[in-house]
Amino acid sequence: MTNDMNDEQRRRLLLLQQHGFINKQNGNDSLLNQTESEEHTPWFINILFGFSGIFASLLFIGFLTLILFETEIFDSIIGVLVTGGILSAIGWSLFYNAHLRHSPFWNSLAFAITIAGQGYIAFALLTNEIEQPVNLIILLFIQLFMTIVTPNSIYRLLSAMVALGCVIYLLNFYHLPELSLGLLALMTAVANLQRYSILQRIPIKWRLAAFDISKALSYASALMLLSISVYFIAAEYGGGFDSLDNYGETFNYNYYLAQGLLTLASLYAALLILKRYQVKLLSAAGFIIVFAIAILGIMSIYVSGLLTTSLIIVIAVANSQRVLLGLGITALVGYIFWYYYQLDTSLLVKSASMLSIGIGLLLMRWLLIKRYFAISKGSGEALTVANEKERLS
């Protein structure tokens, strides 16, 4: 510990040590030092750099393509793959140096070059010369590798989303689209609620990198979960399921199986949260939560996205993740309005249904706050630990 560390920092570090997140025998742990000394950039600045990097990468791809178009490089897949691999290697090198120097300029330049390289690789793999699903499997492993080795949070987020998109596409290819929602919900719950218990099993020297990867995976899985829910809503009301040709066969989607798997994943997430607050599943609060999840799961068969957004909101509140909470609330409001305007009923019936939903939510809020969520001293300490872990991240 440094001499100028104040009492508040000492108290927080002691609390993390007591719960096993910091090595008690080594107060100057490398993870702690790197976390405290790392220069943190606000999330909205990172998003701005991400959008600027994507735009710059598109311009760079267009400029480089015009230069190389007259050559014979683009006449073969090997040439495009080599070009993409070289650009990706250059971008990774710039990322690594920028990570050591904390330079926003080099980060933006590395982001643009790496995105351009991955774009060339994806273009080469998705051409008709490589059969499906071999090209998707290769792209999946490439994105997983880039997610692991690239020391940039925004790029890891995008790469993880592309990898998850490949997984969803492969499930659709093998006629298993019902597994998408349940799998993404399970990944979201594990990546957000079991992150620190998993990190404790990783050697200390790799723990910081593993934490960054898990954080990118947690947001990527949540965003993909919301995106897939939007796709199902659009397909449900746009007739996409009836008209979509699934590799020569009619696309069939079992809502009951998909929502059942999503409900099971949500129950697992609820079990993890109840365990964090030291609330037993067989208690009155546990029964109410299980009953509420079951009701939301049944309603989600007809109102797609209701259970998904509720799961995201609950996880965000449990982990004090304001960005994820904002995304979940925005998606929930959008899904409800979409369902409201798609109802083939009169305005009077629509208004009555919205009034009933509002009254039910207010009663549920009052019941949970007044009777079942009186946080005890032990659970309050657990919540403090969770907030401190998120702050140090």
JSON list of C-alpha atoms in Angstrom, two decimals, residues 226-361:
[
{"chain": "A", "resi": 226, "resn": "LEU", "atom": "CA", "xyz": [-31.43, -7.50, -27.27]},
{"chain": "A", "resi": 227, "resn": "SER", "atom": "CA", "xyz": [-30.70, -7.53, -31.02]},
{"chain": "A", "resi": 228, "resn": "ILE", "atom": "CA", "xyz": [-31.95, -11.08, -31.49]},
{"chain": "A", "resi": 229, "resn": "SER", "atom": "CA", "xyz": [-35.13, -10.18, -29.61]},
{"chain": "A", "resi": 230, "resn": "VAL", "atom": "CA", "xyz": [-35.66, -7.30, -32.04]},
{"chain": "A", "resi": 231, "resn": "TYR", "atom": "CA", "xyz": [-35.19, -9.70, -34.95]},
{"chain": "A", "resi": 232, "resn": "PHE", "atom": "CA", "xyz": [-37.81, -12.07, -33.60]},
{"chain": "A", "resi": 233, "resn": "ILE", "atom": "CA", "xyz": [-40.26, -9.19, -33.09]},
{"chain": "A", "resi": 234, "resn": "ALA", "atom": "CA", "xyz": [-39.74, -7.99, -36.66]},
{"chain": "A", "resi": 235, "resn": "ALA", "atom": "CA", "xyz": [-40.09, -11.52, -38.01]},
{"chain": "A", "resi": 236, "resn": "GLU", "atom": "CA", "xyz": [-43.19, -12.13, -35.92]},
{"chain": "A", "resi": 237, "resn": "TYR", "atom": "CA", "xyz": [-45.10, -9.08, -37.12]},
{"chain": "A", "resi": 238, "resn": "GLY", "atom": "CA", "xyz": [-43.54, -8.84, -40.56]},
{"chain": "A", "resi": 239, "resn": "GLY", "atom": "CA", "xyz": [-44.23, -12.41, -41.61]},
{"chain": "A", "resi": 240, "resn": "GLY", "atom": "CA", "xyz": [-40.54, -13.21, -41.83]},
{"chain": "A", "resi": 241, "resn": "PHE", "atom": "CA", "xyz": [-40.88, -16.68, -40.40]},
{"chain": "A", "resi": 242, "resn": "ASP", "atom": "CA", "xyz": [-43.31, -17.75, -43.09]},
{"chain": "A", "resi": 243, "resn": "SER", "atom": "CA", "xyz": [-41.40, -16.28, -46.00]},
{"chain": "A", "resi": 244, "resn": "LEU", "atom": "CA", "xyz": [-37.82, -16.84, -44.89]},
{"chain": "A", "resi": 245, "resn": "ASP", "atom": "CA", "xyz": [-36.12, -19.62, -46.83]},
{"chain": "A", "resi": 246, "resn": "ASN", "atom": "CA", "xyz": [-33.75, -21.52, -44.57]},
{"chain": "A", "resi": 247, "resn": "TYR", "atom": "CA", "xyz": [-31.27, -23.11, -47.00]},
{"chain": "A", "resi": 248, "resn": "GLY", "atom": "CA", "xyz": [-33.97, -24.64, -49.14]},
{"chain": "A", "resi": 249, "resn": "GLU", "atom": "CA", "xyz": [-36.31, -25.48, -46.23]},
{"chain": "A", "resi": 250, "resn": "THR", "atom": "CA", "xyz": [-39.11, -23.56, -44.57]},
{"chain": "A", "resi": 251, "resn": "PHE", "atom": "CA", "xyz": [-37.97, -21.73, -41.47]},
{"chain": "A", "resi": 252, "resn": "ASN", "atom": "CA", "xyz": [-39.71, -23.10, -38.37]},
{"chain": "A", "resi": 253, "resn": "TYR", "atom": "CA", "xyz": [-39.39, -21.49, -34.97]},
{"chain": "A", "resi": 254, "resn": "ASN", "atom": "CA", "xyz": [-40.78, -23.03, -31.79]},
{"chain": "A", "resi": 255, "resn": "TYR", "atom": "CA", "xyz": [-41.71, -20.13, -29.52]},
{"chain": "A", "resi": 256, "resn": "TYR", "atom": "CA", "xyz": [-42.49, -22.39, -26.57]},
{"chain": "A", "resi": 257, "resn": "LEU", "atom": "CA", "xyz": [-39.11, -24.12, -26.64]},
{"chain": "A", "resi": 258, "resn": "ALA", "atom": "CA", "xyz": [-37.21, -20.84, -27.12]},
{"chain": "A", "resi": 259, "resn": "GLN", "atom": "CA", "xyz": [-39.01, -19.05, -24.32]},
{"chain": "A", "resi": 260, "resn": "GLY", "atom": "CA", "xyz": [-38.71, -22.10, -22.08]},
{"chain": "A", "resi": 261, "resn": "LEU", "atom": "CA", "xyz": [-34.91, -22.09, -22.47]},
{"chain": "A", "resi": 262, "resn": "LEU", "atom": "CA", "xyz": [-34.84, -18.33, -21.93]},
{"chain": "A", "resi": 263, "resn": "THR", "atom": "CA", "xyz": [-36.90, -18.77, -18.75]},
{"chain": "A", "resi": 264, "resn": "LEU", "atom": "CA", "xyz": [-34.49, -21.41, -17.45]},
{"chain": "A", "resi": 265, "resn": "ALA", "atom": "CA", "xyz": [-31.54, -19.09, -18.06]},
{"chain": "A", "resi": 266, "resn": "SER", "atom": "CA", "xyz": [-33.40, -16.28, -16.28]},
{"chain": "A", "resi": 267, "resn": "LEU", "atom": "CA", "xyz": [-34.11, -18.55, -13.32]},
{"chain": "A", "resi": 268, "resn": "TYR", "atom": "CA", "xyz": [-30.41, -19.36, -13.11]},
{"chain": "A", "resi": 269, "resn": "ALA", "atom": "CA", "xyz": [-29.59, -15.63, -13.11]},
{"chain": "A", "resi": 270, "resn": "ALA", "atom": "CA", "xyz": [-32.17, -15.08, -10.36]},
{"chain": "A", "resi": 271, "resn": "LEU", "atom": "CA", "xyz": [-30.60, -17.89, -8.34]},
{"chain": "A", "resi": 272, "resn": "LEU", "atom": "CA", "xyz": [-27.19, -16.21, -8.59]},
{"chain": "A", "resi": 273, "resn": "ILE", "atom": "CA", "xyz": [-28.59, -12.86, -7.49]},
{"chain": "A", "resi": 274, "resn": "LEU", "atom": "CA", "xyz": [-30.50, -14.40, -4.59]},
{"chain": "A", "resi": 275, "resn": "LYS", "atom": "CA", "xyz": [-27.33, -16.17, -3.52]},
{"chain": "A", "resi": 276, "resn": "ARG", "atom": "CA", "xyz": [-25.46, -12.86, -3.59]},
{"chain": "A", "resi": 277, "resn": "TYR", "atom": "CA", "xyz": [-28.03, -11.27, -1.28]},
{"chain": "A", "resi": 278, "resn": "GLN", "atom": "CA", "xyz": [-28.18, -14.39, 0.90]},
{"chain": "A", "resi": 279, "resn": "VAL", "atom": "CA", "xyz": [-31.85, -14.99, 0.13]},
{"chain": "A", "resi": 280, "resn": "LYS", "atom": "CA", "xyz": [-32.97, -18.62, -0.03]},
{"chain": "A", "resi": 281, "resn": "LEU", "atom": "CA", "xyz": [-34.82, -19.86, -3.07]},
{"chain": "A", "resi": 282, "resn": "LEU", "atom": "CA", "xyz": [-37.45, -21.55, -0.89]},
{"chain": "A", "resi": 283, "resn": "SER", "atom": "CA", "xyz": [-38.23, -18.32, 0.96]},
{"chain": "A", "resi": 284, "resn": "ALA", "atom": "CA", "xyz": [-41.26, -16.13, 0.27]},
{"chain": "A", "resi": 285, "resn": "ALA", "atom": "CA", "xyz": [-39.19, -13.67, -1.78]},
{"chain": "A", "resi": 286, "resn": "GLY", "atom": "CA", "xyz": [-37.71, -16.56, -3.76]},
{"chain": "A", "resi": 287, "resn": "PHE", "atom": "CA", "xyz": [-41.14, -17.95, -4.60]},
{"chain": "A", "resi": 288, "resn": "ILE", "atom": "CA", "xyz": [-42.38, -14.55, -5.72]},
{"chain": "A", "resi": 289, "resn": "ILE", "atom": "CA", "xyz": [-39.34, -14.03, -7.95]},
{"chain": "A", "resi": 290, "resn": "VAL", "atom": "CA", "xyz": [-39.67, -17.49, -9.52]},
{"chain": "A", "resi": 291, "resn": "PHE", "atom": "CA", "xyz": [-43.38, -16.89, -10.08]},
{"chain": "A", "resi": 292, "resn": "ALA", "atom": "CA", "xyz": [-42.71, -13.49, -11.67]},
{"chain": "A", "resi": 293, "resn": "ILE", "atom": "CA", "xyz": [-40.10, -14.97, -14.02]},
{"chain": "A", "resi": 294, "resn": "ALA", "atom": "CA", "xyz": [-42.51, -17.73, -15.02]},
{"chain": "A", "resi": 295, "resn": "ILE", "atom": "CA", "xyz": [-45.25, -15.18, -15.76]},
{"chain": "A", "resi": 296, "resn": "LEU", "atom": "CA", "xyz": [-42.85, -13.05, -17.80]},
{"chain": "A", "resi": 297, "resn": "GLY", "atom": "CA", "xyz": [-41.73, -16.16, -19.69]},
{"chain": "A", "resi": 298, "resn": "ILE", "atom": "CA", "xyz": [-45.33, -16.98, -20.61]},
{"chain": "A", "resi": 299, "resn": "MET", "atom": "CA", "xyz": [-46.05, -13.39, -21.61]},
{"chain": "A", "resi": 300, "resn": "SER", "atom": "CA", "xyz": [-42.89, -13.30, -23.74]},
{"chain": "A", "resi": 301, "resn": "ILE", "atom": "CA", "xyz": [-44.38, -15.95, -26.00]},
{"chain": "A", "resi": 302, "resn": "TYR", "atom": "CA", "xyz": [-46.82, -13.27, -27.14]},
{"chain": "A", "resi": 303, "resn": "VAL", "atom": "CA", "xyz": [-44.77, -10.15, -26.34]},
{"chain": "A", "resi": 304, "resn": "SER", "atom": "CA", "xyz": [-41.28, -10.97, -27.58]},
{"chain": "A", "resi": 305, "resn": "GLY", "atom": "CA", "xyz": [-38.47, -9.32, -25.67]},
{"chain": "A", "resi": 306, "resn": "LEU", "atom": "CA", "xyz": [-40.31, -8.77, -22.39]},
{"chain": "A", "resi": 307, "resn": "LEU", "atom": "CA", "xyz": [-38.36, -11.35, -20.38]},
{"chain": "A", "resi": 308, "resn": "THR", "atom": "CA", "xyz": [-35.13, -10.50, -22.19]},
{"chain": "A", "resi": 309, "resn": "THR", "atom": "CA", "xyz": [-35.20, -6.82, -21.31]},
{"chain": "A", "resi": 310, "resn": "SER", "atom": "CA", "xyz": [-36.32, -7.57, -17.75]},
{"chain": "A", "resi": 311, "resn": "LEU", "atom": "CA", "xyz": [-33.33, -9.88, -17.34]},
{"chain": "A", "resi": 312, "resn": "ILE", "atom": "CA", "xyz": [-30.95, -7.21, -18.64]},
{"chain": "A", "resi": 313, "resn": "ILE", "atom": "CA", "xyz": [-32.42, -4.59, -16.30]},
{"chain": "A", "resi": 314, "resn": "VAL", "atom": "CA", "xyz": [-32.20, -6.84, -13.24]},
{"chain": "A", "resi": 315, "resn": "ILE", "atom": "CA", "xyz": [-28.58, -7.79, -13.99]},
{"chain": "A", "resi": 316, "resn": "ALA", "atom": "CA", "xyz": [-27.68, -4.13, -14.57]},
{"chain": "A", "resi": 317, "resn": "VAL", "atom": "CA", "xyz": [-29.25, -3.09, -11.25]},
{"chain": "A", "resi": 318, "resn": "ALA", "atom": "CA", "xyz": [-27.53, -5.95, -9.40]},
{"chain": "A", "resi": 319, "resn": "ASN", "atom": "CA", "xyz": [-24.12, -4.93, -10.79]},
{"chain": "A", "resi": 320, "resn": "SER", "atom": "CA", "xyz": [-24.71, -1.14, -10.80]},
{"chain": "A", "resi": 321, "resn": "GLN", "atom": "CA", "xyz": [-24.08, -0.96, -14.56]},
{"chain": "A", "resi": 322, "resn": "ARG", "atom": "CA", "xyz": [-25.75, 2.25, -15.67]},
{"chain": "A", "resi": 323, "resn": "VAL", "atom": "CA", "xyz": [-24.99, 1.84, -19.37]},
{"chain": "A", "resi": 324, "resn": "LEU", "atom": "CA", "xyz": [-26.50, -1.63, -19.45]},
{"chain": "A", "resi": 325, "resn": "LEU", "atom": "CA", "xyz": [-29.46, -0.39, -17.41]},
{"chain": "A", "resi": 326, "resn": "GLY", "atom": "CA", "xyz": [-30.10, 2.39, -19.92]},
{"chain": "A", "resi": 327, "resn": "LEU", "atom": "CA", "xyz": [-29.99, -0.05, -22.82]},
{"chain": "A", "resi": 328, "resn": "GLY", "atom": "CA", "xyz": [-32.38, -2.43, -21.09]},
{"chain": "A", "resi": 329, "resn": "ILE", "atom": "CA", "xyz": [-34.92, 0.27, -20.19]},
{"chain": "A", "resi": 330, "resn": "THR", "atom": "CA", "xyz": [-34.79, 1.75, -23.70]},
{"chain": "A", "resi": 331, "resn": "ALA", "atom": "CA", "xyz": [-35.30, -1.68, -25.26]},
{"chain": "A", "resi": 332, "resn": "LEU", "atom": "CA", "xyz": [-38.16, -2.51, -22.87]},
{"chain": "A", "resi": 333, "resn": "VAL", "atom": "CA", "xyz": [-40.01, 0.72, -23.68]},
{"chain": "A", "resi": 334, "resn": "GLY", "atom": "CA", "xyz": [-39.45, 0.15, -27.39]},
{"chain": "A", "resi": 335, "resn": "TYR", "atom": "CA", "xyz": [-40.72, -3.44, -27.26]},
{"chain": "A", "resi": 336, "resn": "ILE", "atom": "CA", "xyz": [-43.85, -2.46, -25.32]},
{"chain": "A", "resi": 337, "resn": "PHE", "atom": "CA", "xyz": [-44.69, 0.36, -27.73]},
{"chain": "A", "resi": 338, "resn": "TRP", "atom": "CA", "xyz": [-44.07, -1.93, -30.68]},
{"chain": "A", "resi": 339, "resn": "TYR", "atom": "CA", "xyz": [-46.45, -4.51, -29.27]},
{"chain": "A", "resi": 340, "resn": "TYR", "atom": "CA", "xyz": [-48.96, -1.80, -28.40]},
{"chain": "A", "resi": 341, "resn": "TYR", "atom": "CA", "xyz": [-49.14, -0.40, -31.91]},
{"chain": "A", "resi": 342, "resn": "GLN", "atom": "CA", "xyz": [-49.24, -3.86, -33.51]},
{"chain": "A", "resi": 343, "resn": "LEU", "atom": "CA", "xyz": [-52.33, -4.93, -31.54]},
{"chain": "A", "resi": 344, "resn": "ASP", "atom": "CA", "xyz": [-55.30, -5.42, -33.84]},
{"chain": "A", "resi": 345, "resn": "THR", "atom": "CA", "xyz": [-57.83, -4.01, -31.36]},
{"chain": "A", "resi": 346, "resn": "SER", "atom": "CA", "xyz": [-59.58, -0.75, -30.61]},
{"chain": "A", "resi": 347, "resn": "LEU", "atom": "CA", "xyz": [-57.94, 2.15, -28.82]},
{"chain": "A", "resi": 348, "resn": "LEU", "atom": "CA", "xyz": [-60.16, 1.55, -25.80]},
{"chain": "A", "resi": 349, "resn": "VAL", "atom": "CA", "xyz": [-58.87, -2.02, -25.38]},
{"chain": "A", "resi": 350, "resn": "LYS", "atom": "CA", "xyz": [-55.30, -0.85, -25.90]},
{"chain": "A", "resi": 351, "resn": "SER", "atom": "CA", "xyz": [-55.66, 1.86, -23.26]},
{"chain": "A", "resi": 352, "resn": "ALA", "atom": "CA", "xyz": [-57.21, -0.60, -20.80]},
{"chain": "A", "resi": 353, "resn": "SER", "atom": "CA", "xyz": [-54.37, -3.07, -21.34]},
{"chain": "A", "resi": 354, "resn": "MET", "atom": "CA", "xyz": [-51.70, -0.40, -20.81]},
{"chain": "A", "resi": 355, "resn": "LEU", "atom": "CA", "xyz": [-53.50, 0.82, -17.68]},
{"chain": "A", "resi": 356, "resn": "SER", "atom": "CA", "xyz": [-53.61, -2.71, -16.30]},
{"chain": "A", "resi": 357, "resn": "ILE", "atom": "CA", "xyz": [-49.92, -3.24, -16.98]},
{"chain": "A", "resi": 358, "resn": "GLY", "atom": "CA", "xyz": [-49.02, 0.06, -15.29]},
{"chain": "A", "resi": 359, "resn": "ILE", "atom": "CA", "xyz": [-51.07, -0.68, -12.19]},
{"chain": "A", "resi": 360, "resn": "GLY", "atom": "CA", "xyz": [-49.61, -4.17, -11.97]},
{"chain": "A", "resi": 361, "resn": "LEU", "atom": "CA", "xyz": [-46.04, -2.88, -12.21]}
]
